[in-house]
Amino acid sequence: MSYDDSYISMDVTENAPEEASASIWKRISAIRQTASEAFRRKPISHWILLALSSVAMLVAFPASSILSRVYYDNGGKSKWIISWVSVVGWPIPALLLFPMYFLSDIHPTPLNWKLIVSYVVLGFLSAADNLMYAYAYAYLPASTASLLASSSLVFSVLFGYLLAKNRLNASILNAAFIITAAVVMIGLDSNSDRYGGITDQQYILGFVWDILGSALHGLIFALSELVFIKLLDRKSFHVVLEQQVMVSFFAFLFTTLGVVLNNDFQNMKSEAESFVGGKSSYLLVLIWSAVSFQLGVLGGTAVLFLSSTILAGVLNAVRVPITSIGAVIFLKDPMSGFKILSLVITFWGFSSYIYGSSSISKQS
């Protein structure tokens, strides 16, 4: 090689990092420009509402999960009561919906028998789903129950493909596999995070009910999407609120029937008296559980329509570690190495799902 050739080779080698750095800065600049344009296209009120909705998702859902465990830790025993609390707040979205009819040029969706039957079926399934999760939180630490509940994504993918004919790609299938592996990992580490007084049978039941509740949650999600496609033929914020109100109302009726048949309303007085902190603490836990759950659902609904399913997926992924960290801080939940690894893997699985969904959205 000649001196000139060596000089040229060295020059190219030295310039390579500079070119790579320039390329990265160009990409960052393009992303900033795209974000700036998107921000200017919407009024400031849109971004304020989106921020509030995102905070509601990230705070209310973890708070609801932790409060469920607080109920059992402080003397609560009824699975039906904690299920009932999840739906007793159904008038909260109704309070937001009804003013929309008077202040905006919108009208209630006409009801027919198919739509009513769909709401009744979804309400029954939601009541059953809440009861399954109540059993899970009765026997499992909140951090473990939250990680297991993330498997609902796997079932949402499965039922969405079978019922709603949603498209799949390698990233989404990879996400389903990764989250399944995380669930198996928690099962293999079952001896490290068990509360005192919980038997082997109860822990296994909590694990099984959590997975079954996640499967049913995935089915409910797919059936709800099918209702929009087949019966409503439209998606708007007030229509989704209508569905939330109606489904929660029927779930409330079914759950109230279960509470009555199980004589749990009569037992609430004695349960409140023996509750740690007394009746006032008992009522506060139940009230805030009801409010936080409905605020979380409202926040998720608003994020879907103000932004996209991608952002909702990102926030759903973020709330899993928030719940786990909150449970460790406030409830002193045990956090083993296996559980931390499972948490990381779960987050990886959600990231893969978000990337796959984003790719499908771009292709569409």
XYZ file of N, CA and C in Angstrom, residues 5 14 28 53 74 89 106 161 202 204 222 242 258 289 325:
45
model
N -2.368 5.903 -0.296
C -3.473 4.995 0.043
C -3.657 4.897 1.555
N -11.119 7.862 10.298
C -11.343 8.939 11.257
C -12.696 9.614 11.047
N -32.375 12.408 15.661
C -32.926 13.087 16.834
C -33.647 14.367 16.432
N -54.956 12.029 31.946
C -55.423 10.657 31.717
C -54.291 9.656 31.921
N -55.374 -6.223 56.500
C -55.869 -5.585 57.716
C -57.141 -6.223 58.263
N -68.523 1.654 41.725
C -68.281 3.015 41.250
C -68.753 3.260 39.830
N -74.508 15.362 20.568
C -74.469 13.901 20.468
C -75.719 13.328 21.125
N -56.966 -12.341 17.826
C -56.706 -12.993 16.533
C -57.865 -13.920 16.146
N -53.666 -22.674 49.009
C -54.160 -21.314 48.789
C -53.277 -20.561 47.796
N -51.412 -21.841 45.409
C -51.662 -22.406 44.069
C -52.993 -21.901 43.522
N -61.370 -8.733 23.745
C -61.650 -9.108 22.354
C -63.141 -9.003 22.039
N -70.401 4.857 27.108
C -71.693 4.171 27.221
C -71.492 2.688 27.503
N -74.343 -11.843 44.158
C -73.414 -12.756 44.823
C -73.159 -12.358 46.263
N -60.788 2.261 46.930
C -60.647 1.155 45.972
C -61.622 1.337 44.814
N -43.233 -1.984 42.694
C -42.416 -1.129 43.561
C -43.271 -0.553 44.697
